[in-house]
């Protein structure tokens, strides 16, 4: 008889607070798409997280749907992956609240993202921005995943999720499985094209050196032509992250788009200089994003299909989430319905 092996579970989410960038694709979604056969995967649009910063309602709605279409266009097959919208699965908000009561004020105050965002949104340092990691811990622990792929900037939140889960388990027994954060190596961190020391962010404006998945080819080429290389005058394509972060970032992007190693790239552009290198990276990005952009536009037109995907996804996600939430409520001493 064939043995049924339980697949490992993987979960991640992206906030629809800005349009997806090349960084979100190369750093996250591309790697997710390759894991569908190995893992039982859950991916969601983190709209509850998005409202910790003020959002324009029409933009939030469009971006949430577009993000779903982009997930699919990037190769996340909705049959094999559970794709859903966070606010459609009410258990997230509920477990998020419970876990706020197991997150310490001091811990939440120490989160780098909270400090950064408070500085950037000084007129709106709200409670949600502060307790964001508790909600994120809820997102994760509801599904008892083995692996949570995140960018470098979210590792601290996943670590806090461990602390919260251990604290809860310490009081109530083994309720939560402790997941591993997983930061993919190549393409894990795509930096801004104009400031290679800062992550390419979806929340910033065009002039900050970002490339969007939906940007047309001319815009992508323009962004790469004006990308910062380095301040030395060697004009030499060589991987040196410390001293040439701009060039290293462009090499990372080129490598992720073409599959070439850094050594191969150094050879390819040996003696050719940045003037040749930069447009070549641009072209590789244009070709990588073209099919995704076209497929996204096609899917966006098919509203009925998209609705079917997110309804089905929410149903599948709720089934798993509800099991965990019931267990938690029971442990806490809440009276059963
Ligand atoms: N906080 C993540 C980000 O800013 C998004 C997110 C929300 C997430 N909940 C999550 C990621 C759970 C992984 C797991 O990008």
Short mmCIF file of C-alpha atoms in Angstrom, two decimals, residues 37-315:
data_model
loop_
_atom_site.label_atom_id
_atom_site.label_comp_id
_atom_site.label_asym_id
_atom_site.label_seq_id
_atom_site.Cartn_x
_atom_site.Cartn_y
_atom_site.Cartn_z
CA UNK A 37 4.86 20.49 -5.16
CA UNK A 38 6.97 20.08 -2.08
CA UNK A 39 4.81 22.04 0.35
CA UNK A 40 1.21 22.66 1.19
CA UNK A 41 1.24 26.42 0.63
CA UNK A 42 -0.88 29.28 1.99
CA UNK A 43 -0.42 32.81 0.67
CA UNK A 44 -2.52 35.80 1.49
CA UNK A 45 -3.02 39.49 0.83
CA UNK A 46 -2.43 41.07 4.26
CA UNK A 47 -5.10 43.77 4.03
CA UNK A 48 -5.59 43.88 7.81
CA UNK A 49 -1.92 44.78 8.13
CA UNK A 50 -2.15 47.39 5.37
CA UNK A 51 -4.49 49.63 7.37
CA UNK A 52 -1.90 50.26 10.09
CA UNK A 53 -0.95 53.05 7.70
CA UNK A 54 -3.76 55.14 6.13
CA UNK A 55 -4.92 53.72 2.80
CA UNK A 56 -7.13 55.13 0.10
CA UNK A 57 -10.06 52.63 0.00
CA UNK A 58 -10.30 52.44 -3.80
CA UNK A 59 -6.56 51.88 -4.11
CA UNK A 60 -6.55 49.24 -1.39
CA UNK A 61 -9.36 47.33 -3.12
CA UNK A 62 -7.68 47.50 -6.54
CA UNK A 63 -4.28 46.51 -5.18
CA UNK A 64 -5.65 43.57 -3.21
CA UNK A 65 -7.27 42.10 -6.32
CA UNK A 66 -4.30 42.97 -8.50
CA UNK A 67 -1.97 41.30 -6.02
CA UNK A 68 -4.04 38.15 -6.21
CA UNK A 69 -3.94 38.27 -10.03
CA UNK A 70 -0.18 38.80 -9.82
CA UNK A 71 0.31 35.83 -7.51
CA UNK A 72 -1.41 33.68 -10.11
CA UNK A 73 0.46 35.31 -13.02
CA UNK A 74 3.75 34.66 -11.18
CA UNK A 75 2.98 30.98 -11.24
CA UNK A 76 1.08 30.31 -8.02
CA UNK A 77 -1.52 27.86 -9.25
CA UNK A 78 -4.68 28.35 -7.14
CA UNK A 79 -5.40 24.63 -7.37
CA UNK A 80 -2.11 23.77 -5.71
CA UNK A 81 -1.75 26.79 -3.43
CA UNK A 82 -4.31 28.27 -1.08
CA UNK A 83 -4.59 31.94 -2.04
CA UNK A 84 -6.77 34.17 0.09
CA UNK A 85 -7.52 37.65 1.38
CA UNK A 86 -6.68 38.01 5.07
CA UNK A 87 -9.86 39.90 6.04
CA UNK A 88 -11.98 37.10 4.54
CA UNK A 89 -10.74 34.73 7.22
CA UNK A 90 -12.00 36.31 10.43
CA UNK A 91 -9.91 33.99 12.58
CA UNK A 92 -6.85 36.19 11.86
CA UNK A 93 -8.30 39.18 13.67
CA UNK A 94 -9.52 36.95 16.50
CA UNK A 95 -6.26 35.14 17.16
CA UNK A 96 -4.43 38.44 16.63
CA UNK A 97 -6.37 39.88 19.57
CA UNK A 98 -5.68 36.90 21.79
CA UNK A 99 -1.97 37.07 21.01
CA UNK A 100 -1.84 40.79 21.80
CA UNK A 101 -2.57 39.67 25.34
CA UNK A 102 0.53 37.47 25.20
CA UNK A 103 2.82 40.07 23.62
CA UNK A 104 4.74 42.31 25.98
CA UNK A 105 4.81 46.08 25.66
CA UNK A 106 8.60 46.06 25.82
CA UNK A 107 8.91 43.45 23.08
CA UNK A 108 6.62 45.34 20.72
CA UNK A 109 8.40 48.63 21.42
CA UNK A 110 11.72 47.13 20.39
CA UNK A 111 10.61 46.11 16.90
CA UNK A 112 12.68 47.90 14.26
CA UNK A 113 9.76 48.19 11.86
CA UNK A 114 7.63 49.87 14.52
CA UNK A 115 10.38 52.38 15.24
CA UNK A 116 10.89 53.10 11.52
CA UNK A 117 7.21 53.42 10.73
CA UNK A 118 6.57 55.59 13.79
CA UNK A 119 9.26 57.95 12.58
CA UNK A 120 7.75 58.02 9.08
CA UNK A 121 4.14 58.39 10.24
CA UNK A 122 4.63 60.62 13.26
CA UNK A 123 1.04 61.89 13.04
CA UNK A 124 -0.47 58.39 13.07
CA UNK A 125 1.36 56.16 15.56
CA UNK A 126 -1.71 54.03 16.20
CA UNK A 127 -2.26 50.92 18.30
CA UNK A 128 -2.37 48.71 15.23
CA UNK A 129 1.07 49.80 14.11
CA UNK A 130 2.30 48.87 17.57
CA UNK A 131 0.62 45.47 17.83
CA UNK A 132 1.25 44.56 14.16
CA UNK A 133 3.59 41.67 15.14
CA UNK A 134 0.88 40.09 17.33
CA UNK A 135 -1.49 40.00 14.35
CA UNK A 136 1.32 38.59 12.22
CA UNK A 137 1.98 35.93 14.86
CA UNK A 138 -1.72 35.05 14.62
CA UNK A 139 -1.48 34.78 10.82
CA UNK A 140 1.33 32.31 11.19
CA UNK A 141 0.23 30.24 14.15
CA UNK A 142 -3.31 29.68 12.86
CA UNK A 143 -1.88 27.44 10.15
CA UNK A 144 0.83 25.64 12.15
CA UNK A 145 3.27 26.00 9.23
CA UNK A 146 6.71 24.38 9.12
CA UNK A 147 8.19 27.23 7.13
CA UNK A 148 7.51 30.96 6.85
CA UNK A 149 9.45 32.52 3.97
CA UNK A 150 10.05 36.19 4.70
CA UNK A 151 12.38 38.99 3.75
CA UNK A 152 15.22 39.95 6.02
CA UNK A 153 13.15 42.85 7.39
CA UNK A 154 10.45 40.49 8.71
CA UNK A 155 12.73 38.06 10.51
CA UNK A 156 12.45 39.98 13.75
CA UNK A 157 8.66 39.61 13.60
CA UNK A 158 8.90 35.87 13.00
CA UNK A 159 11.27 35.61 15.95
CA UNK A 160 8.80 37.47 18.12
CA UNK A 161 6.17 35.03 16.87
CA UNK A 162 8.35 32.23 18.30
CA UNK A 163 8.57 34.00 21.64
CA UNK A 164 4.81 34.50 21.77
CA UNK A 165 4.11 30.89 20.75
CA UNK A 166 6.51 29.53 23.36
CA UNK A 167 4.99 31.74 26.02
CA UNK A 168 1.50 30.52 25.14
CA UNK A 169 2.59 26.88 24.95
CA UNK A 170 4.36 27.30 28.29
CA UNK A 171 1.06 28.13 29.96
CA UNK A 172 -1.39 25.94 28.02
CA UNK A 173 0.61 23.00 26.67
CA UNK A 174 1.55 22.27 23.07
CA UNK A 175 -0.97 24.38 21.21
CA UNK A 176 1.25 26.00 18.58
CA UNK A 177 3.87 24.55 16.35
CA UNK A 178 7.05 26.68 16.29
CA UNK A 179 7.80 27.60 12.64
CA UNK A 180 11.17 28.33 11.05
CA UNK A 181 11.71 31.60 9.22
CA UNK A 182 13.12 31.02 5.81
CA UNK A 183 15.05 33.74 4.02
CA UNK A 184 15.91 32.64 0.48
CA UNK A 185 19.52 33.38 -0.47
CA UNK A 186 19.67 34.82 -3.99
CA UNK A 187 17.31 37.68 -4.49
CA UNK A 188 16.40 37.74 -0.84
CA UNK A 189 16.94 41.44 -0.70
CA UNK A 190 16.60 43.62 -3.75
CA UNK A 191 17.62 47.16 -2.97
CA UNK A 192 16.50 50.52 -4.34
CA UNK A 193 18.15 51.42 -7.65
CA UNK A 194 18.93 54.91 -6.43
CA UNK A 195 19.84 54.06 -2.84
CA UNK A 196 21.36 50.58 -2.74
CA UNK A 197 21.52 50.66 1.06
CA UNK A 198 17.72 50.69 1.38
CA UNK A 199 15.33 47.91 0.44
CA UNK A 200 13.33 48.45 -2.76
CA UNK A 201 10.10 49.47 -1.15
CA UNK A 202 6.61 49.36 -2.58
CA UNK A 203 5.44 52.20 -0.35
CA UNK A 204 7.79 54.79 -1.76
CA UNK A 205 7.35 56.94 -4.84
CA UNK A 206 8.81 56.48 -8.32
CA UNK A 207 11.82 58.59 -7.74
CA UNK A 208 13.14 56.26 -5.11
CA UNK A 209 14.53 53.73 -7.53
CA UNK A 210 11.88 51.08 -7.54
CA UNK A 211 10.56 49.01 -10.41
CA UNK A 212 6.99 47.77 -10.32
CA UNK A 213 5.88 44.42 -11.71
CA UNK A 214 3.31 46.34 -13.79
CA UNK A 215 5.70 49.00 -15.11
CA UNK A 216 5.83 49.16 -18.92
CA UNK A 217 9.20 48.37 -20.61
CA UNK A 218 10.10 52.04 -21.27
CA UNK A 219 9.74 52.89 -17.59
CA UNK A 220 11.80 49.88 -16.53
CA UNK A 221 14.58 50.76 -18.97
CA UNK A 222 14.61 54.37 -17.74
CA UNK A 223 14.93 53.23 -14.13
CA UNK A 224 17.87 50.93 -14.91
CA UNK A 225 19.68 53.48 -17.06
CA UNK A 226 19.73 55.89 -14.17
CA UNK A 227 20.52 53.29 -11.51
CA UNK A 228 23.30 54.19 -9.10
CA UNK A 229 26.43 52.06 -9.61
CA UNK A 230 29.25 53.23 -7.40
CA UNK A 231 31.31 56.22 -6.55
CA UNK A 232 34.66 54.79 -7.61
CA UNK A 233 35.68 55.32 -11.20
CA UNK A 234 36.73 51.77 -12.06
CA UNK A 235 33.61 51.20 -14.17
CA UNK A 236 34.13 47.53 -13.47
CA UNK A 237 31.33 44.97 -13.02
CA UNK A 238 32.55 43.07 -9.99
CA UNK A 239 30.64 41.68 -7.00
CA UNK A 240 31.71 43.55 -3.89
CA UNK A 241 28.73 44.18 -1.66
CA UNK A 242 30.67 46.20 0.91
CA UNK A 243 32.30 48.67 -1.43
CA UNK A 244 30.07 48.52 -4.51
CA UNK A 245 26.54 47.97 -3.19
CA UNK A 246 24.87 49.47 -6.27
CA UNK A 247 26.70 47.15 -8.65
CA UNK A 248 26.14 44.19 -6.33
CA UNK A 249 22.41 44.93 -6.35
CA UNK A 250 22.29 45.10 -10.15
CA UNK A 251 24.23 41.83 -10.33
CA UNK A 252 21.80 40.20 -7.91
CA UNK A 253 18.89 41.31 -10.09
CA UNK A 254 20.58 40.14 -13.28
CA UNK A 255 21.47 36.82 -11.70
CA UNK A 256 17.91 36.26 -10.47
CA UNK A 257 16.47 37.09 -13.92
CA UNK A 258 18.92 35.06 -16.01
CA UNK A 259 20.06 32.29 -13.67
CA UNK A 260 23.70 33.28 -14.25
CA UNK A 261 26.22 33.19 -11.41
CA UNK A 262 28.17 36.25 -10.30
CA UNK A 263 31.34 34.85 -11.87
CA UNK A 264 29.58 34.38 -15.20
CA UNK A 265 28.27 37.94 -15.03
CA UNK A 266 31.72 39.34 -14.24
CA UNK A 267 33.08 37.52 -17.29
CA UNK A 268 30.25 38.59 -19.54
CA UNK A 269 30.84 42.29 -18.80
CA UNK A 270 34.60 42.14 -18.44
CA UNK A 271 35.97 45.37 -19.88
CA UNK A 272 32.53 46.59 -20.99
CA UNK A 273 31.65 48.93 -18.12
CA UNK A 274 28.42 50.14 -16.57
CA UNK A 275 27.17 51.82 -19.74
CA UNK A 276 26.67 48.39 -21.29
CA UNK A 277 25.80 46.56 -18.09
CA UNK A 278 22.90 48.73 -16.87
CA UNK A 279 20.69 48.51 -20.00
CA UNK A 280 21.39 44.78 -20.17
CA UNK A 281 20.02 44.36 -16.65
CA UNK A 282 17.04 46.47 -17.69
CA UNK A 283 16.37 44.22 -20.70
CA UNK A 284 16.58 41.08 -18.58
CA UNK A 285 14.05 42.57 -16.16
CA UNK A 286 11.73 43.64 -18.98
CA UNK A 287 11.73 40.10 -20.36
CA UNK A 288 11.22 38.57 -16.92
CA UNK A 289 8.27 40.81 -16.09
CA UNK A 290 6.61 40.94 -19.51
CA UNK A 291 4.69 37.64 -19.31
CA UNK A 292 3.69 38.37 -15.71
CA UNK A 293 2.35 41.80 -16.56
CA UNK A 294 0.41 40.52 -19.57
CA UNK A 295 -1.05 37.60 -17.64
CA UNK A 296 -2.01 39.87 -14.72
CA UNK A 297 -3.90 42.21 -17.07
CA UNK A 298 -5.69 39.24 -18.60
CA UNK A 299 -6.69 37.77 -15.23
CA UNK A 300 -7.82 41.16 -13.88
CA UNK A 301 -10.44 41.29 -16.62
CA UNK A 302 -11.93 38.00 -15.49
CA UNK A 303 -13.66 39.12 -12.29
CA UNK A 304 -15.68 35.93 -11.95
CA UNK A 305 -12.56 33.80 -12.04
CA UNK A 306 -10.80 35.97 -9.44
CA UNK A 307 -13.81 35.83 -7.15
CA UNK A 308 -13.90 32.08 -7.47
CA UNK A 309 -10.24 31.89 -6.49
CA UNK A 310 -10.48 34.07 -3.39
CA UNK A 311 -13.75 32.50 -2.19
CA UNK A 312 -12.35 29.02 -2.54
CA UNK A 313 -9.08 30.10 -0.91
CA UNK A 314 -10.88 31.68 2.06
CA UNK A 315 -12.92 28.55 2.55
#
